[in-house]
Amino acid sequence: MNKLLTLALLAAAAFTAQAQSYPGNKPIALVVPFAAGGPTDRVARDLAVAMNKQIPGSNFVVENTVGAGGTLGAIRVAKAAPDGHTLLVWHVGMATTPIMYRKLSYKPLEDFEYLGMINDVPMTLIGKPQLPANTYRDFENYIRANAGKLNLAHAGLGSASHLCGLMWQSAIKLSESMTTIPFNGTGPAMNALLGGQVDVMCDQTTSTTGQIEGGRVKGFAVTTARPMSSHKLLKDYPTLAEMGLKNFNLTIWHGMYAPKGTPAAITKQLNEALQRALKDPEFVKKQEALGALLVTDKRVTPEGHKAFVAAEIDRIRPVFEAAKAYAD
Ligand code: MLT
């Protein structure tokens, strides 16, 4: 047997051995870079259940590593052992934070293995129940008249709620901005809204749907380009575009990542399991009830996922650079 063939056979045997021994008895941490109770935590917990069904003997466990707009959780995963036991579930922050945080200790396109995208989630503009407005039009008028006295909650610089809050305030051309109040995630921000300590938030439907339905917060509008006509609750809310904010369209995507250098046998297994998990009827149903859609297009592949994130960084960079929206 020639030397090259021997090497190829040895590599194939090592690949199979690695794939067969993973994950062993050790849990797989799904690191969520925001607090429990928010949309990233929601999708990661649903995903953990779906992934456990796909990889026999696996134990996916959600761990919240919070702070600095999600970057502390991302740093934890970028620097973790590349053994498939520490993974990241994160959203558009993967694309916003490298622009806003100019001194990040990791590079989004170089320091992770891309495992595939998970879902797309619309956002909703919501307010505390005490606000004296019930329609979007009245809400916007009230905000215009009182912006300087009102607080907008978000999950840190570069978070989805921060991005949405900035985009919305700029689209309605407020003469005076609301005071922004950062939290470690929209889970705790929602608690502050429920308690009336903050006034307004733009958060993902996976976190707001239940609160709106229960009458605990007021919902005013959705951020999708078209009305959410097939959702039993959100179909009744106007889009911001319909309310005159031309081309307003914001949907938050989430993906799964491993530290750079994780063996291909493991990343392949994780991606294949993710692709099957995204078709799990229970996972699909849970997410759809919350207004989210699981990804079914080419972004489910590692290549498609990485190309999409690279394009998102290019799309978002000029917007943030023009606004000088830097976090350092
Ligand atoms: C969260 O999980 O708390 C949110 O995704 C935060 C955010 O608005 O980005």
Short mmCIF file of C-alpha atoms and ligand atoms in Angstrom, two decimals, residues 32-42 69 90-93 123 154-156 158-162 184-188 201-204 252 254, ligand 1:
data_model
loop_
_atom_site.label_atom_id
_atom_site.label_comp_id
_atom_site.label_asym_id
_atom_site.label_seq_id
_atom_site.Cartn_x
_atom_site.Cartn_y
_atom_site.Cartn_z
CA VAL A 32 -26.40 31.66 25.62
CA PRO A 33 -24.79 35.10 25.87
CA PHE A 34 -27.90 36.69 27.45
CA ALA A 35 -29.91 36.15 30.61
CA ALA A 36 -32.46 33.38 31.06
CA GLY A 37 -36.01 34.14 29.98
CA GLY A 38 -35.14 36.05 26.77
CA PRO A 39 -35.39 34.99 23.12
CA THR A 40 -31.88 33.51 22.80
CA ASP A 41 -32.46 31.46 25.92
CA ARG A 42 -35.89 30.40 24.55
CA GLY A 69 -24.02 42.86 24.56
CA TRP A 90 -26.20 33.62 19.19
CA HIS A 91 -28.05 35.99 16.95
CA VAL A 92 -27.35 39.01 14.73
CA GLY A 93 -24.94 40.16 17.45
CA MET A 123 -39.66 41.77 16.60
CA HIS A 154 -32.50 46.91 25.65
CA ALA A 155 -30.09 44.01 26.12
CA GLY A 156 -26.80 45.88 25.74
CA GLY A 158 -25.15 45.59 19.75
CA SER A 159 -28.08 43.49 20.94
CA ALA A 160 -31.16 42.95 18.79
CA SER A 161 -33.34 45.10 21.05
CA HIS A 162 -30.74 47.88 20.92
CA ASN A 184 -28.11 41.60 30.49
CA GLY A 185 -30.84 40.31 28.23
CA THR A 186 -34.44 41.10 27.43
CA GLY A 187 -35.53 38.54 30.07
CA PRO A 188 -34.64 40.96 32.91
CA MET A 201 -38.89 47.91 24.37
CA CYS A 202 -38.50 46.35 20.95
CA ASP A 203 -38.08 42.63 21.56
CA GLN A 204 -38.39 39.39 19.63
CA ILE A 252 -33.41 38.46 14.00
CA HIS A 254 -29.86 32.82 15.35
C1 MLT B 1 -31.95 38.01 24.66
O1 MLT B 1 -31.87 36.80 24.47
O2 MLT B 1 -32.04 38.48 25.78
C2 MLT B 1 -32.05 38.90 23.47
O3 MLT B 1 -31.80 38.23 22.29
C3 MLT B 1 -31.29 40.11 23.66
C4 MLT B 1 -31.33 41.04 22.49
O4 MLT B 1 -32.20 41.89 22.40
O5 MLT B 1 -30.46 40.92 21.66
#
